[in-house]
Coordinates of C-alpha atoms and ligand atoms in Angstrom, one line a residue:
X1182 CA -28.6 2.1 6.4
X1183 CA -30.4 5.3 5.3
X1184 CA -34.2 5.3 5.0
X1185 CA -34.3 6.5 1.4
X1186 CA -32.2 4.6 -1.2
X1187 CA -30.9 6.9 -3.9
X1188 CA -29.1 6.3 -7.3
X1189 CA -25.7 7.9 -6.8
X1190 CA -22.9 8.5 -9.4
X1191 CA -19.4 8.7 -8.1
X1192 CA -16.9 9.9 -10.7
X1193 CA -13.3 8.8 -9.9
X1194 CA -15.0 6.0 -7.9
X1195 CA -12.1 3.5 -8.4
X1196 CA -9.6 5.9 -6.9
X1197 CA -8.4 6.3 -3.3
X1198 CA -11.2 8.5 -1.9
X1199 CA -13.8 7.4 -4.5
X1200 CA -13.5 3.7 -3.6
X1201 CA -14.0 4.5 0.1
X1202 CA -17.0 6.7 -0.8
X1203 CA -18.6 3.9 -2.9
X1204 CA -18.2 1.5 0.0
X1205 CA -19.8 3.9 2.4
X1206 CA -22.7 4.6 0.0
X1207 CA -23.4 0.9 -0.6
X1208 CA -23.3 0.3 3.2
X1209 CA -25.9 3.1 3.5
X1210 CA -28.2 1.2 1.2
X1211 CA -27.8 3.3 -2.0
X1212 CA -27.5 2.2 -5.7
X1213 CA -24.0 3.3 -6.7
X1214 CA -22.6 3.9 -10.2
X1215 CA -18.9 4.2 -10.2
X1216 CA -17.4 5.9 -13.3
X1217 CA -13.6 5.9 -13.8
X1218 CA -11.1 5.9 -16.7
X1219 CA -8.6 4.0 -14.4
X1220 CA -5.8 6.6 -14.9
X1221 CA -4.9 6.5 -11.2
X1222 CA -7.8 4.3 -10.0
X1223 CA -7.6 0.5 -9.7
X1224 CA -10.2 -2.2 -10.2
X1225 CA -8.6 -3.8 -7.2
X1226 CA -9.9 -0.9 -5.1
X1227 CA -13.5 -1.8 -6.0
X1228 CA -13.2 -5.6 -6.5
X1229 CA -15.1 -6.4 -3.4
X1230 CA -18.0 -4.2 -4.4
X1231 CA -18.3 -5.8 -7.8
X1232 CA -20.4 -8.6 -6.5
X1233 CA -22.8 -6.3 -4.7
X1234 CA -26.2 -6.1 -6.6
X1235 CA -26.5 -2.3 -6.2
X1236 CA -23.0 -1.5 -7.3
X1237 CA -22.0 -1.0 -11.0
X1238 CA -18.7 0.1 -12.5
X1239 CA -18.4 1.9 -15.8
X1240 CA -15.2 2.7 -17.7
X1241 CA -15.6 6.3 -18.9
X1242 CA -13.6 9.5 -19.2
X1243 CA -15.4 12.5 -17.8
X1244 CA -14.1 14.7 -20.5
X1245 CA -16.7 13.1 -22.7
X1246 CA -20.5 13.6 -22.0
X1247 CA -22.2 10.9 -19.9
X1248 CA -25.9 10.0 -20.1
X1249 CA -27.1 8.1 -17.1
X1250 CA -30.0 8.5 -14.6
X1251 CA -29.1 9.4 -11.0
X1252 CA -30.3 11.5 -8.1
X1253 CA -26.9 12.6 -6.8
X1254 CA -23.4 13.1 -8.2
X1255 CA -20.1 13.1 -6.3
X1256 CA -17.5 14.5 -8.8
X1257 CA -14.1 13.2 -7.7
X1258 CA -12.5 12.3 -11.1
X1259 CA -9.1 14.0 -11.3
X1260 CA -5.6 12.7 -10.5
X1261 CA -4.7 14.2 -7.1
X1262 CA -1.0 13.7 -6.6
X1263 CA 1.5 16.0 -8.3
X1264 CA 3.4 13.1 -10.0
X1265 CA 0.2 12.0 -11.8
X1266 CA -1.5 15.4 -12.5
X1267 CA 1.8 16.8 -13.9
X1268 CA 2.3 13.7 -16.1
X1269 CA -0.2 15.2 -18.7
X1270 CA -1.0 18.7 -17.4
X1271 CA -3.3 19.5 -20.4
X1272 CA -5.4 16.4 -19.7
X1273 CA -5.5 17.4 -16.0
X1274 CA -7.0 20.8 -16.8
X1275 CA -9.4 19.2 -19.2
X1276 CA -10.5 16.6 -16.6
X1277 CA -11.2 19.4 -14.0
X1278 CA -12.8 21.9 -16.4
X1279 CA -14.5 19.8 -19.1
X1280 CA -15.3 17.1 -16.6
X1281 CA -17.1 19.7 -14.4
X1282 CA -19.0 21.1 -17.4
X1283 CA -20.1 17.6 -18.4
X1284 CA -21.2 16.6 -14.8
X1285 CA -22.9 19.9 -14.2
X1286 CA -24.8 19.5 -17.5
X1287 CA -25.9 16.1 -16.4
X1288 CA -27.0 17.4 -13.0
X1289 CA -28.9 20.2 -14.7
X1290 CA -30.7 17.8 -17.0
X1291 CA -31.6 15.4 -14.1
X1292 CA -32.2 18.1 -11.5
X1293 CA -29.7 16.1 -9.4
X1294 CA -27.6 17.3 -6.5
X1295 CA -23.9 17.5 -7.3
X1296 CA -20.9 17.7 -5.0
X1297 CA -17.5 18.8 -6.2
X1298 CA -14.3 17.5 -4.7
X1299 CA -12.2 20.6 -4.7
X1300 CA -9.0 21.1 -2.9
X1301 CA -6.9 23.1 -0.5
X1302 CA -4.6 23.7 -3.5
X1303 CA -7.1 26.5 -4.5
X1304 CA -5.4 28.5 -1.7
X1305 CA -2.0 28.0 -3.4
X1306 CA 0.9 29.0 -1.2
X1307 CA -1.2 30.7 1.4
X1308 CA -0.2 33.9 3.3
X1309 CA -2.9 33.3 5.9
X1310 CA -2.9 30.5 8.5
X1311 CA -5.1 28.5 9.0
X1312 CA -7.1 29.1 5.8
X1313 CA -10.8 30.0 6.1
X1314 CA -13.1 29.5 3.1
X1315 CA -13.1 33.3 2.6
X1316 CA -9.4 33.4 1.8
X1317 CA -8.9 33.8 -1.9
X1318 CA -5.6 32.1 -2.3
X1319 CA -2.1 32.8 -3.7
X1320 CA -1.8 30.6 -6.7
X1321 CA 0.9 30.8 -9.4
X1322 CA -1.2 30.5 -12.6
X1323 CA 1.8 29.5 -14.8
X1324 CA 3.7 27.1 -12.5
X1325 CA 3.9 23.3 -12.7
X1326 CA 1.0 22.9 -10.2
X1327 CA -1.3 25.3 -12.0
X1328 CA -3.0 22.6 -14.2
X1329 CA -4.4 21.2 -11.0
X1330 CA -4.8 24.3 -8.9
X1331 CA -6.3 26.5 -11.6
X1332 CA -8.3 23.6 -13.1
X1333 CA -10.0 23.1 -9.6
X1334 CA -10.5 26.9 -9.2
X1335 CA -12.2 27.0 -12.6
X1336 CA -14.4 24.0 -11.7
X1337 CA -15.5 25.9 -8.5
X1338 CA -16.3 28.9 -10.7
X1339 CA -18.4 26.7 -13.0
X1340 CA -20.2 25.2 -10.0
X1341 CA -21.2 28.6 -8.6
X1342 CA -22.2 29.9 -12.1
X1343 CA -24.5 26.8 -12.5
X1344 CA -25.9 27.6 -9.1
X1345 CA -26.6 31.2 -9.8
X1346 CA -27.6 30.8 -13.4
X1347 CA -29.5 27.5 -13.3
X1348 CA -30.4 27.1 -9.7
X1349 CA -28.5 23.9 -9.5
X1350 CA -28.2 22.2 -6.1
X1351 CA -24.4 22.3 -5.6
X1352 CA -22.0 21.5 -2.9
X1353 CA -18.3 22.3 -3.0
X1354 CA -15.8 20.8 -0.5
X1355 CA -12.2 21.8 -0.3
X1356 CA -10.3 18.8 0.8
X1357 CA -7.0 19.0 2.7
X1358 CA -4.4 16.3 2.7
X1359 CA -6.1 13.0 3.3
X1360 CA -4.4 9.6 3.7
X1361 CA -5.3 6.0 4.3
X1362 CA -5.4 2.5 2.8
X1363 CA -5.5 2.4 -1.1
X1364 CA -3.3 5.4 -1.7
X1365 CA -0.9 4.4 -4.5
X1366 CA 2.6 3.4 -3.3
X1367 CA 4.3 5.3 -6.1
X1368 CA 2.3 8.6 -6.1
X1369 CA 4.9 10.8 -4.4
X1370 CA 2.5 11.9 -1.6
X1371 CA 4.3 12.3 1.6
X1372 CA 2.5 9.7 3.7
X1373 CA 2.6 6.9 1.2
X1374 CA 6.2 7.8 0.3
X1375 CA 7.5 7.7 3.8
X1376 CA 5.6 4.5 4.7
X1377 CA 6.8 2.6 1.6
X1378 CA 10.4 3.8 2.2
X1379 CA 10.2 2.8 5.9
X1380 CA 8.7 -0.6 5.1
X1381 CA 11.4 -1.3 2.5
X1382 CA 14.2 0.0 4.8
X1383 CA 15.1 2.6 2.2
X1384 CA 16.2 6.1 3.1
X1385 CA 13.3 8.4 3.8
X1386 CA 13.5 11.4 1.4
X1387 CA 12.5 14.6 3.1
X1388 CA 12.0 17.7 0.8
X1389 CA 13.1 21.0 2.4
X1390 CA 14.3 21.1 6.1
X1391 CA 11.2 19.2 7.4
X1392 CA 9.8 22.2 9.3
X1393 CA 7.0 22.7 6.7
X1394 CA 3.7 21.5 8.2
X1395 CA 0.8 19.6 6.8
X1396 CA -2.5 18.6 8.5
X1397 CA -3.4 15.0 7.7
X1398 CA -7.0 13.7 7.7
X1399 CA -7.8 10.0 7.9
X1400 CA -10.0 8.8 4.9
X1401 CA -13.0 7.6 7.0
X1402 CA -13.3 11.0 8.6
X1403 CA -13.3 12.8 5.2
X1404 CA -15.9 10.5 3.7
X1405 CA -18.2 11.2 6.7
X1406 CA -17.7 14.9 5.8
X1407 CA -18.6 14.3 2.2
X1408 CA -21.9 12.5 3.1
X1409 CA -22.9 15.2 5.7
X1410 CA -22.2 17.9 3.1
X1411 CA -24.3 16.1 0.4
X1412 CA -27.2 15.6 2.9
X1413 CA -27.1 19.2 4.3
X1414 CA -29.9 21.6 3.3
X1415 CA -29.7 23.1 -0.2
X1416 CA -28.6 26.5 0.9
X1417 CA -25.4 25.0 2.2
X1418 CA -23.3 25.2 -1.0
X1419 CA -19.9 25.7 0.5
X1420 CA -17.1 26.0 -0.4
X1421 CA -16.5 24.1 2.8
X1422 CA -13.1 23.1 4.1
X1423 CA -12.8 19.5 5.1
X1424 CA -9.5 18.4 6.7
X1425 CA -7.8 17.9 10.0
X1426 CA -6.7 21.1 11.7
X1427 CA -3.9 19.4 13.7
X1428 CA -0.6 20.5 12.2
X1429 CA 2.3 18.1 12.0
X1430 CA 5.7 19.0 10.7
X1431 CA 7.0 16.7 7.9
X1432 CA 10.0 15.8 10.1
X1433 CA 7.6 14.7 12.9
X1434 CA 5.7 12.6 10.4
X1435 CA 8.8 10.9 9.3
X1436 CA 9.8 10.1 12.9
X1437 CA 6.3 8.7 13.7
X1438 CA 6.3 6.5 10.7
X1439 CA 9.8 5.2 11.4
X1440 CA 8.6 4.5 14.9
X1441 CA 5.4 2.7 14.0
X1442 CA 7.0 0.5 11.3
X1443 CA 10.0 -0.3 13.5
X1444 CA 12.1 0.6 10.5
X1445 CA 15.9 1.3 10.4
X1446 CA 15.5 3.8 7.6
X1447 CA 17.3 7.1 8.0
X1448 CA 16.1 10.5 6.7
X1449 CA 17.8 12.2 3.7
X1450 CA 17.2 15.8 2.8
X1451 CA 16.4 17.1 -0.7
X1452 CA 15.5 20.6 -2.1
X1453 CA 11.9 21.7 -1.9
X1454 CA 10.1 21.4 -5.3
X1455 CA 8.7 24.6 -7.0
X1456 CA 5.6 26.0 -5.6
X1457 CA 5.5 23.6 -2.7
X1458 CA 3.6 25.4 0.1
X1459 CA 5.4 25.8 3.4
X1460 CA 2.3 25.5 5.6
X1461 CA -1.2 24.4 5.0
X1462 CA -3.9 24.0 7.6
X1463 CA -7.7 24.1 7.4
X1464 CA -9.9 26.4 9.4
X1465 CA -12.8 24.0 9.9
X1466 CA -15.1 26.3 11.9
X1467 CA -17.8 26.1 9.2
X1468 CA -17.8 22.4 9.0
X1469 CA -17.9 22.1 12.8
X1470 CA -20.8 24.5 13.2
X1471 CA -22.8 23.8 10.0
X1472 CA -22.2 20.1 9.5
X1473 CA -21.3 19.2 13.1
X1474 CA -18.3 17.5 11.6
X1475 CA -14.7 17.1 12.7
X1476 CA -12.1 14.4 12.3
X1477 CA -12.1 11.8 15.0
X1478 CA -9.1 9.6 14.0
X1479 CA -5.8 10.6 15.5
X1480 CA -2.6 10.5 13.3
X1481 CA -1.1 7.4 15.1
X1482 CA -4.3 5.3 14.7
X1483 CA -4.7 6.4 11.0
X1484 CA -1.1 5.8 10.2
X1485 CA -1.2 2.3 11.8
X1486 CA -4.1 1.3 9.6
X1487 CA -2.4 2.7 6.5
X1488 CA 0.9 1.0 7.4
X1489 CA -1.0 -2.3 7.8
X1490 CA -2.4 -1.9 4.2
X1491 CA 1.0 -1.1 2.7
X1492 CA 2.6 -3.9 4.5
X1493 CA 0.2 -6.4 2.9
X1494 CA 0.5 -4.7 -0.5
X1495 CA 4.3 -4.8 -0.5
X1496 CA 4.4 -8.4 0.7
X1497 CA 2.7 -9.3 -2.7
X1498 CA 5.9 -8.2 -4.4
X1499 CA 6.7 -5.9 -7.3
X1500 CA 4.1 -6.0 -10.0
X1501 CA 1.4 -7.4 -7.7
X1502 CA 1.2 -4.2 -5.7
X1503 CA -2.0 -3.1 -7.5
X1504 CA -3.8 -6.3 -6.9
X1505 CA -4.2 -5.8 -3.2
X1506 CA -7.5 -4.7 -1.6
X1507 CA -7.8 -3.1 1.8
Ligands
NAD1936 N1 -6.5 12.7 -1.4 C1 -6.4 14.0 -1.1 O1 -5.7 14.3 -0.1 C2 -7.1 15.0 -1.8 C3 -6.9 16.4 -1.5 C4 -7.6 17.4 -2.2 C5 -8.5 17.0 -3.2 N2 -8.6 15.7 -3.5 C6 -9.6 15.5 -4.6 O2 -10.3 14.3 -4.4 C7 -10.5 13.6 -5.6 C8 -10.1 12.2 -5.4 O3 -8.7 12.2 -5.1 P1 -7.9 10.8 -4.7 O4 -7.0 11.2 -3.7 O5 -8.9 9.7 -4.5 O6 -7.1 10.6 -6.1 P2 -7.1 9.4 -7.1 O7 -6.1 9.7 -8.1 O8 -6.9 8.1 -6.3 O9 -8.5 9.3 -7.7 C9 -8.9 10.0 -8.8 C10 -9.7 9.1 -9.7 O10 -10.2 9.8 -10.8 C11 -10.0 9.0 -12.0 N3 -9.9 9.8 -13.1 C12 -8.9 10.7 -13.4 N4 -9.1 11.4 -14.6 C13 -10.3 10.9 -15.0 C14 -11.1 11.1 -16.1 N5 -10.8 12.1 -17.0 N6 -12.3 10.5 -16.3 C15 -12.7 9.6 -15.3 N7 -12.0 9.3 -14.2 C16 -10.8 9.9 -14.1 C17 -8.7 8.2 -11.6 O11 -8.5 7.0 -12.4 C18 -8.9 7.9 -10.2 O12 -9.6 6.7 -10.0 C19 -9.8 14.4 -6.7 O13 -10.7 15.2 -7.4 C20 -8.8 15.2 -5.9 O14 -8.5 16.4 -6.6 C21 -8.0 14.7 -2.9

């Protein structure tokens, strides 16, 4: 429990990362307002918080202005998986850009601190490995991922312009692949995909030849990074990479999941989708030195906790999947 209780707004608070963040902030003794339009978020994710006296949930779309009184804002609202952000790409850009403008305007009025959940996707298909914060990226501005990548890049621009122009207290974190309980089973992200397929005994679909690598961070580690970044001195604006620098090939991941679930699923290969990066790995030197942060949970431990969650979720049967809580 922290010594000073603050009023904290979490946009996208009913989503995967947002719900874990709300839980952490409540456990730290803060007064938390969760704002979400439930596009990819679920009330089930926050149901256990709803009876906490210092937790409040509000249905609201961040593309519309919001008038509330808070001390800090974590801006997470935005669908994060390609299947969801490509569903309505115009809305995705609006959520990132207009959502950022609205939340920055609110922070300016309140003189509140504001943290932006940016993404490793701002690096696009990187030509530099691992990616330090100084790398400017290789993004295709007109491809199917651009609504997300460019929306997040523009949000970063807005954060830094509010910082320079209005002296706003900003923080920008660039999140790399994060996984854990409460990911959606149908969101097409590789960890949830493989786990659900393995638990159902279905073929595991691997896009490309499986040699492409990703670096997977367990959700609790990432949330610790968020909180450290928010609590860092005001001259620490970021952008700050947060992620796990341990690279795993997608083929290795599939094998590990088959192993941990005891599944008899076999792997089937499919072509790589457009603009899918071949390799992505964070350089977390800054987070290590400035925030004294680094991931602690190894992949096997994190995957086991995630598998346990999906196992319970799937046991509830089709249609009940969204009712489970972690
Ligand atoms: N999980 C990751 O690996 C990852 C990686 C990079 C960046 N991020 C960023 O972190 C944030 C949270 O991601 P997540 O993985 O929890 O995804 P998520 O889809 O589970 O959460 C996003 C939340 O935002 C809500 N939302 C979407 N549009 C909204 C709008 N217009 N108004 C209000 N709420 C809205 C959704 O309903 C959902 O609850 C996102 O901004 C995402 O871009 C996540």
